[in-house]
Amino acid sequence: MTIRILLADDQPLVRSGLRVLIADVPDLEVVGEAGTGAEAVQGVGQLRPDVVLMDIRMPGMDGIEATRLITGGPEPSRVLVLTTFDEDEHVYGALRAGASGFLVKDMAVEDILAAIRVVAAGDALIAPGVTRRLIADFVASGTPAAPRRARPVANITEREREVLTLVGRGRSNAEIAADLYITMATAKSHVTRLLTKLDARDRVQLVIIAYELGLVAPGG
């Protein structure tokens, strides 16, 4: 099955470079491009891509608002944020808007292609250590934190709270299993139950919830 991709970036050179890279991969196909957030939203409506590679800083409607509209639509595509880590302080907002993960523009080609496949498969890109660092740096940057959401946390068990804390630290299921001396299947079951109980779309949202609830502190 071919994964259909929409490239959303205001720099034609970036889009052209990504298109060339993806053209050589049999299971990936670029079906459209957008230079603004509004064009990205329109392109999703017309082309129905599986994944949108979304830049943050674009003229007019930015990538965060475009992500919110795309993921909240009747037939949403998965959004994978494309950002320059050293300059962009809006990753947290993009994840809250519904993005399933992020890419850093200087990542290795193999990592970019793998990330597209992960997100297209319905999972979230939550590389251990990387997402943790992004969110921690964003919170520590001095930008006002978003208000904490009211979450039904009273019905999670103490073990699930421990698992949520580890997810917030960017730990994989295998690492959670090792930390808590449980099997990986049990760790996966705990994560699945947390997704249901906390009404979270994916693992990225669990990370955000862990920060919002104060279970994980920036740099902690």
PDB file of C-alpha atoms in Angstrom:
ATOM      1  CA  MET A   1       0.000   0.000   0.000  1.00  0.00           C
ATOM      2  CA  THR A   2       1.365   3.412  -1.001  1.00  0.00           C
ATOM      3  CA  ILE A   3       1.377   6.190   1.599  1.00  0.00           C
ATOM      4  CA  ARG A   4       0.094   9.445   0.079  1.00  0.00           C
ATOM      5  CA  ILE A   5       1.826  12.602   1.330  1.00  0.00           C
ATOM      6  CA  LEU A   6       1.117  16.331   1.159  1.00  0.00           C
ATOM      7  CA  LEU A   7       4.113  18.642   1.647  1.00  0.00           C
ATOM      8  CA  ALA A   8       3.294  21.923   3.410  1.00  0.00           C
ATOM      9  CA  ASP A   9       6.201  24.388   3.605  1.00  0.00           C
ATOM     10  CA  ASP A  10       6.587  27.981   2.479  1.00  0.00           C
ATOM     11  CA  GLN A  11      10.054  27.277   1.080  1.00  0.00           C
ATOM     12  CA  PRO A  12       9.886  25.774  -2.443  1.00  0.00           C
ATOM     13  CA  LEU A  13      13.434  24.457  -2.073  1.00  0.00           C
ATOM     14  CA  VAL A  14      12.472  22.419   1.000  1.00  0.00           C
ATOM     15  CA  ARG A  15       9.436  20.984  -0.773  1.00  0.00           C
ATOM     16  CA  SER A  16      11.495  20.144  -3.865  1.00  0.00           C
ATOM     17  CA  GLY A  17      14.147  18.426  -1.785  1.00  0.00           C
ATOM     18  CA  LEU A  18      11.595  16.322   0.054  1.00  0.00           C
ATOM     19  CA  ARG A  19       9.820  15.448  -3.178  1.00  0.00           C
ATOM     20  CA  VAL A  20      13.095  14.206  -4.701  1.00  0.00           C
ATOM     21  CA  LEU A  21      13.885  12.114  -1.627  1.00  0.00           C
ATOM     22  CA  ILE A  22      10.436  10.548  -1.505  1.00  0.00           C
ATOM     23  CA  ALA A  23      10.308   9.886  -5.260  1.00  0.00           C
ATOM     24  CA  ASP A  24      12.891   7.100  -4.893  1.00  0.00           C
ATOM     25  CA  VAL A  25      10.875   5.246  -2.241  1.00  0.00           C
ATOM     26  CA  PRO A  26       8.387   2.676  -3.609  1.00  0.00           C
ATOM     27  CA  ASP A  27       5.853   2.844  -0.768  1.00  0.00           C
ATOM     28  CA  LEU A  28       5.688   6.658  -0.528  1.00  0.00           C
ATOM     29  CA  GLU A  29       4.159   9.161  -2.943  1.00  0.00           C
ATOM     30  CA  VAL A  30       3.892  12.963  -2.862  1.00  0.00           C
ATOM     31  CA  VAL A  31       0.390  13.831  -4.077  1.00  0.00           C
ATOM     32  CA  GLY A  32       0.508  17.588  -3.534  1.00  0.00           C
ATOM     33  CA  GLU A  33       2.281  20.642  -2.155  1.00  0.00           C
ATOM     34  CA  ALA A  34       1.202  23.705  -0.193  1.00  0.00           C
ATOM     35  CA  GLY A  35       3.035  26.947   0.508  1.00  0.00           C
ATOM     36  CA  THR A  36       0.684  28.203   3.240  1.00  0.00           C
ATOM     37  CA  GLY A  37      -1.458  26.763   5.993  1.00  0.00           C
ATOM     38  CA  ALA A  38      -4.620  27.650   4.086  1.00  0.00           C
ATOM     39  CA  GLU A  39      -3.351  25.816   1.017  1.00  0.00           C
ATOM     40  CA  ALA A  40      -2.561  22.798   3.186  1.00  0.00           C
ATOM     41  CA  VAL A  41      -6.118  22.687   4.544  1.00  0.00           C
ATOM     42  CA  GLN A  42      -7.512  23.046   1.034  1.00  0.00           C
ATOM     43  CA  GLY A  43      -5.144  20.381  -0.282  1.00  0.00           C
ATOM     44  CA  VAL A  44      -6.228  17.891   2.361  1.00  0.00           C
ATOM     45  CA  GLY A  45      -9.860  18.455   1.415  1.00  0.00           C
ATOM     46  CA  GLN A  46      -9.135  17.833  -2.248  1.00  0.00           C
ATOM     47  CA  LEU A  47      -6.437  15.146  -2.162  1.00  0.00           C
ATOM     48  CA  ARG A  48      -7.129  13.202   1.061  1.00  0.00           C
ATOM     49  CA  PRO A  49      -3.467  12.415   1.794  1.00  0.00           C
ATOM     50  CA  ASP A  50      -2.545   9.908   4.469  1.00  0.00           C
ATOM     51  CA  VAL A  51       0.115  12.179   5.987  1.00  0.00           C
ATOM     52  CA  VAL A  52       0.788  15.927   5.871  1.00  0.00           C
ATOM     53  CA  LEU A  53       4.362  17.072   6.472  1.00  0.00           C
ATOM     54  CA  MET A  54       3.567  20.409   8.075  1.00  0.00           C
ATOM     55  CA  ASP A  55       5.886  23.372   8.553  1.00  0.00           C
ATOM     56  CA  ILE A  56       5.056  25.705  11.451  1.00  0.00           C
ATOM     57  CA  ARG A  57       6.031  29.150  10.218  1.00  0.00           C
ATOM     58  CA  MET A  58       4.132  29.982   7.051  1.00  0.00           C
ATOM     59  CA  PRO A  59       2.530  33.228   5.839  1.00  0.00           C
ATOM     60  CA  GLY A  60      -1.111  33.829   6.705  1.00  0.00           C
ATOM     61  CA  MET A  61      -2.457  30.757   8.468  1.00  0.00           C
ATOM     62  CA  ASP A  62       0.430  29.063  10.279  1.00  0.00           C
ATOM     63  CA  GLY A  63       1.009  25.355  10.640  1.00  0.00           C
ATOM     64  CA  ILE A  64      -0.547  25.148  14.091  1.00  0.00           C
ATOM     65  CA  GLU A  65      -3.911  26.485  12.976  1.00  0.00           C
ATOM     66  CA  ALA A  66      -3.770  24.408   9.802  1.00  0.00           C
ATOM     67  CA  THR A  67      -3.051  21.309  11.894  1.00  0.00           C
ATOM     68  CA  ARG A  68      -6.039  22.067  14.146  1.00  0.00           C
ATOM     69  CA  LEU A  69      -8.358  22.373  11.149  1.00  0.00           C
ATOM     70  CA  ILE A  70      -7.005  19.270   9.409  1.00  0.00           C
ATOM     71  CA  THR A  71      -7.095  16.943  12.415  1.00  0.00           C
ATOM     72  CA  GLY A  72     -10.505  18.256  13.464  1.00  0.00           C
ATOM     73  CA  GLY A  73     -12.067  17.776  10.055  1.00  0.00           C
ATOM     74  CA  PRO A  74     -14.593  15.113   9.043  1.00  0.00           C
ATOM     75  CA  GLU A  75     -11.928  13.077   7.197  1.00  0.00           C
ATOM     76  CA  PRO A  76      -8.696  14.045   8.946  1.00  0.00           C
ATOM     77  CA  SER A  77      -5.224  13.279   7.670  1.00  0.00           C
ATOM     78  CA  ARG A  78      -2.367  12.563  10.037  1.00  0.00           C
ATOM     79  CA  VAL A  79      -0.065  15.546  10.541  1.00  0.00           C
ATOM     80  CA  LEU A  80       3.665  15.264  11.071  1.00  0.00           C
ATOM     81  CA  VAL A  81       5.180  18.607  12.042  1.00  0.00           C
ATOM     82  CA  LEU A  82       8.312  19.750  10.226  1.00  0.00           C
ATOM     83  CA  THR A  83      10.297  22.252  12.261  1.00  0.00           C
ATOM     84  CA  THR A  84      13.700  23.749  12.928  1.00  0.00           C
ATOM     85  CA  PHE A  85      14.269  22.820  16.571  1.00  0.00           C
ATOM     86  CA  ASP A  86      16.740  25.572  17.394  1.00  0.00           C
ATOM     87  CA  GLU A  87      14.371  28.348  16.292  1.00  0.00           C
ATOM     88  CA  ASP A  88      10.813  27.145  16.632  1.00  0.00           C
ATOM     89  CA  GLU A  89       9.057  27.396  20.009  1.00  0.00           C
ATOM     90  CA  HIS A  90       5.637  26.302  18.791  1.00  0.00           C
ATOM     91  CA  VAL A  91       6.007  22.524  18.738  1.00  0.00           C
ATOM     92  CA  TYR A  92       4.004  22.112  21.933  1.00  0.00           C
ATOM     93  CA  GLY A  93       1.140  24.082  20.404  1.00  0.00           C
ATOM     94  CA  ALA A  94       1.256  21.954  17.279  1.00  0.00           C
ATOM     95  CA  LEU A  95       1.043  18.742  19.284  1.00  0.00           C
ATOM     96  CA  ARG A  96      -1.906  20.136  21.214  1.00  0.00           C
ATOM     97  CA  ALA A  97      -3.524  21.063  17.910  1.00  0.00           C
ATOM     98  CA  GLY A  98      -3.548  17.395  16.960  1.00  0.00           C
ATOM     99  CA  ALA A  99      -0.216  16.677  15.301  1.00  0.00           C
ATOM    100  CA  SER A 100       0.891  13.080  15.616  1.00  0.00           C
ATOM    101  CA  GLY A 101       4.536  13.968  16.041  1.00  0.00           C
ATOM    102  CA  PHE A 102       7.302  16.055  14.597  1.00  0.00           C
ATOM    103  CA  LEU A 103      10.366  16.028  12.406  1.00  0.00           C
ATOM    104  CA  VAL A 104      13.441  18.198  12.683  1.00  0.00           C
ATOM    105  CA  LYS A 105      14.599  19.466   9.308  1.00  0.00           C
ATOM    106  CA  ASP A 106      18.177  18.286   9.768  1.00  0.00           C
ATOM    107  CA  MET A 107      17.182  14.709  10.592  1.00  0.00           C
ATOM    108  CA  ALA A 108      18.673  11.855   8.583  1.00  0.00           C
ATOM    109  CA  VAL A 109      16.691  10.883   5.491  1.00  0.00           C
ATOM    110  CA  GLU A 110      16.097   7.384   6.846  1.00  0.00           C
ATOM    111  CA  ASP A 111      14.580   8.824  10.028  1.00  0.00           C
ATOM    112  CA  ILE A 112      12.265  11.115   8.048  1.00  0.00           C
ATOM    113  CA  LEU A 113      11.000   8.234   5.920  1.00  0.00           C
ATOM    114  CA  ALA A 114      10.564   5.996   8.974  1.00  0.00           C
ATOM    115  CA  ALA A 115       8.626   8.751  10.745  1.00  0.00           C
ATOM    116  CA  ILE A 116       6.218   9.070   7.836  1.00  0.00           C
ATOM    117  CA  ARG A 117       5.519   5.333   7.956  1.00  0.00           C
ATOM    118  CA  VAL A 118       5.019   5.353  11.738  1.00  0.00           C
ATOM    119  CA  VAL A 119       2.462   8.153  11.571  1.00  0.00           C
ATOM    120  CA  ALA A 120       0.701   6.694   8.517  1.00  0.00           C
ATOM    121  CA  ALA A 121       0.255   3.435  10.431  1.00  0.00           C
ATOM    122  CA  GLY A 122      -1.783   5.337  13.026  1.00  0.00           C
ATOM    123  CA  ASP A 123       0.895   5.612  15.697  1.00  0.00           C
ATOM    124  CA  ALA A 124       2.521   8.720  17.118  1.00  0.00           C
ATOM    125  CA  LEU A 125       6.133   9.650  16.614  1.00  0.00           C
ATOM    126  CA  ILE A 126       7.470   9.773  20.132  1.00  0.00           C
ATOM    127  CA  ALA A 127      11.150   8.961  19.863  1.00  0.00           C
ATOM    128  CA  PRO A 128      12.563   8.417  23.368  1.00  0.00           C
ATOM    129  CA  GLY A 129      14.455  11.476  24.496  1.00  0.00           C
ATOM    130  CA  VAL A 130      13.645  13.695  21.524  1.00  0.00           C
ATOM    131  CA  THR A 131      10.034  14.574  22.293  1.00  0.00           C
ATOM    132  CA  ARG A 132      10.912  14.841  25.961  1.00  0.00           C
ATOM    133  CA  ARG A 133      13.648  17.380  25.137  1.00  0.00           C
ATOM    134  CA  LEU A 134      11.427  19.399  22.838  1.00  0.00           C
ATOM    135  CA  ILE A 135       8.610  19.774  25.331  1.00  0.00           C
ATOM    136  CA  ALA A 136      10.958  20.374  28.248  1.00  0.00           C
ATOM    137  CA  ASP A 137      12.800  23.101  26.351  1.00  0.00           C
ATOM    138  CA  PHE A 138       9.537  24.693  25.268  1.00  0.00           C
ATOM    139  CA  VAL A 139       8.204  24.840  28.829  1.00  0.00           C
ATOM    140  CA  ALA A 140      11.541  26.070  30.158  1.00  0.00           C
ATOM    141  CA  SER A 141      11.767  28.788  27.499  1.00  0.00           C
ATOM    142  CA  GLY A 142       9.600  31.131  29.542  1.00  0.00           C
ATOM    143  CA  THR A 143       6.551  30.838  27.302  1.00  0.00           C
ATOM    144  CA  PRO A 144       3.410  30.791  29.463  1.00  0.00           C
ATOM    145  CA  ALA A 145       2.242  27.252  29.992  1.00  0.00           C
ATOM    146  CA  ALA A 146      -1.105  26.217  28.620  1.00  0.00           C
ATOM    147  CA  PRO A 147      -3.832  25.788  31.237  1.00  0.00           C
ATOM    148  CA  ARG A 148      -4.180  22.284  32.491  1.00  0.00           C
ATOM    149  CA  ARG A 149      -7.149  20.407  31.206  1.00  0.00           C
ATOM    150  CA  ALA A 150      -9.710  18.769  33.396  1.00  0.00           C
ATOM    151  CA  ARG A 151      -8.918  15.074  32.993  1.00  0.00           C
ATOM    152  CA  PRO A 152     -10.622  12.072  34.599  1.00  0.00           C
ATOM    153  CA  VAL A 153      -7.400  11.090  36.373  1.00  0.00           C
ATOM    154  CA  ALA A 154      -9.084   9.815  39.522  1.00  0.00           C
ATOM    155  CA  ASN A 155      -9.903   6.513  37.866  1.00  0.00           C
ATOM    156  CA  ILE A 156      -6.356   5.589  36.907  1.00  0.00           C
ATOM    157  CA  THR A 157      -4.481   3.182  39.131  1.00  0.00           C
ATOM    158  CA  GLU A 158      -1.189   3.881  40.863  1.00  0.00           C
ATOM    159  CA  ARG A 159       0.565   1.617  38.359  1.00  0.00           C
ATOM    160  CA  GLU A 160      -1.035   3.487  35.458  1.00  0.00           C
ATOM    161  CA  ARG A 161       0.148   6.760  36.971  1.00  0.00           C
ATOM    162  CA  GLU A 162       3.680   5.362  37.065  1.00  0.00           C
ATOM    163  CA  VAL A 163       3.375   4.315  33.441  1.00  0.00           C
ATOM    164  CA  LEU A 164       2.019   7.744  32.452  1.00  0.00           C
ATOM    165  CA  THR A 165       4.984   9.396  34.167  1.00  0.00           C
ATOM    166  CA  LEU A 166       7.408   7.221  32.201  1.00  0.00           C
ATOM    167  CA  VAL A 167       5.577   7.908  28.947  1.00  0.00           C
ATOM    168  CA  GLY A 168       5.929  11.600  29.731  1.00  0.00           C
ATOM    169  CA  ARG A 169       9.673  11.098  30.034  1.00  0.00           C
ATOM    170  CA  GLY A 170       9.761   9.669  26.530  1.00  0.00           C
ATOM    171  CA  ARG A 171      10.229   6.048  27.558  1.00  0.00           C
ATOM    172  CA  SER A 172       9.333   3.317  25.083  1.00  0.00           C
ATOM    173  CA  ASN A 173       7.180   0.330  26.047  1.00  0.00           C
ATOM    174  CA  ALA A 174      10.299  -1.823  26.338  1.00  0.00           C
ATOM    175  CA  GLU A 175      11.949   0.716  28.632  1.00  0.00           C
ATOM    176  CA  ILE A 176       8.788   1.028  30.740  1.00  0.00           C
ATOM    177  CA  ALA A 177       8.692  -2.743  31.117  1.00  0.00           C
ATOM    178  CA  ALA A 178      12.320  -2.804  32.244  1.00  0.00           C
ATOM    179  CA  ASP A 179      11.873   0.105  34.675  1.00  0.00           C
ATOM    180  CA  LEU A 180       8.798  -1.419  36.318  1.00  0.00           C
ATOM    181  CA  TYR A 181       9.880  -5.081  36.074  1.00  0.00           C
ATOM    182  CA  ILE A 182       6.850  -6.064  34.009  1.00  0.00           C
ATOM    183  CA  THR A 183       6.484  -7.677  30.605  1.00  0.00           C
ATOM    184  CA  MET A 184       6.346  -5.529  27.479  1.00  0.00           C
ATOM    185  CA  ALA A 185       2.828  -6.865  26.789  1.00  0.00           C
ATOM    186  CA  THR A 186       1.737  -5.619  30.222  1.00  0.00           C
ATOM    187  CA  ALA A 187       3.352  -2.241  29.604  1.00  0.00           C
ATOM    188  CA  LYS A 188       1.546  -1.973  26.282  1.00  0.00           C
ATOM    189  CA  SER A 189      -1.756  -2.870  27.970  1.00  0.00           C
ATOM    190  CA  HIS A 190      -1.257  -0.123  30.561  1.00  0.00           C
ATOM    191  CA  VAL A 191      -0.591   2.429  27.805  1.00  0.00           C
ATOM    192  CA  THR A 192      -3.681   1.313  25.909  1.00  0.00           C
ATOM    193  CA  ARG A 193      -5.846   1.676  29.020  1.00  0.00           C
ATOM    194  CA  LEU A 194      -4.415   5.141  29.662  1.00  0.00           C
ATOM    195  CA  LEU A 195      -5.323   6.217  26.143  1.00  0.00           C
ATOM    196  CA  THR A 196      -8.913   5.142  26.791  1.00  0.00           C
ATOM    197  CA  LYS A 197      -9.245   6.475  30.325  1.00  0.00           C
ATOM    198  CA  LEU A 198      -7.687   9.859  29.544  1.00  0.00           C
ATOM    199  CA  ASP A 199      -9.441  10.231  26.204  1.00  0.00           C
ATOM    200  CA  ALA A 200      -6.077  10.675  24.496  1.00  0.00           C
ATOM    201  CA  ARG A 201      -5.708  10.222  20.749  1.00  0.00           C
ATOM    202  CA  ASP A 202      -2.191   8.828  20.859  1.00  0.00           C
ATOM    203  CA  ARG A 203       1.057   8.613  22.775  1.00  0.00           C
ATOM    204  CA  VAL A 204       2.002  12.215  22.046  1.00  0.00           C
ATOM    205  CA  GLN A 205      -1.110  13.395  23.867  1.00  0.00           C
ATOM    206  CA  LEU A 206      -0.187  11.201  26.827  1.00  0.00           C
ATOM    207  CA  VAL A 207       3.147  13.031  27.008  1.00  0.00           C
ATOM    208  CA  ILE A 208       1.336  16.362  27.031  1.00  0.00           C
ATOM    209  CA  ILE A 209      -1.097  15.187  29.710  1.00  0.00           C
ATOM    210  CA  ALA A 210       1.805  14.036  31.893  1.00  0.00           C
ATOM    211  CA  TYR A 211       3.256  17.561  31.682  1.00  0.00           C
ATOM    212  CA  GLU A 212      -0.120  19.206  32.282  1.00  0.00           C
ATOM    213  CA  LEU A 213      -0.708  17.085  35.390  1.00  0.00           C
ATOM    214  CA  GLY A 214       2.724  17.901  36.772  1.00  0.00           C
ATOM    215  CA  LEU A 215       3.860  14.269  36.683  1.00  0.00           C
ATOM    216  CA  VAL A 216       6.869  15.304  34.614  1.00  0.00           C
ATOM    217  CA  ALA A 217       8.767  18.542  35.162  1.00  0.00           C
ATOM    218  CA  PRO A 218      10.888  20.247  32.486  1.00  0.00           C
ATOM    219  CA  GLY A 219      14.301  18.595  32.537  1.00  0.00           C
ATOM    220  CA  GLY A 220      13.061  16.067  35.062  1.00  0.00           C
TER     221      GLY A 220
END
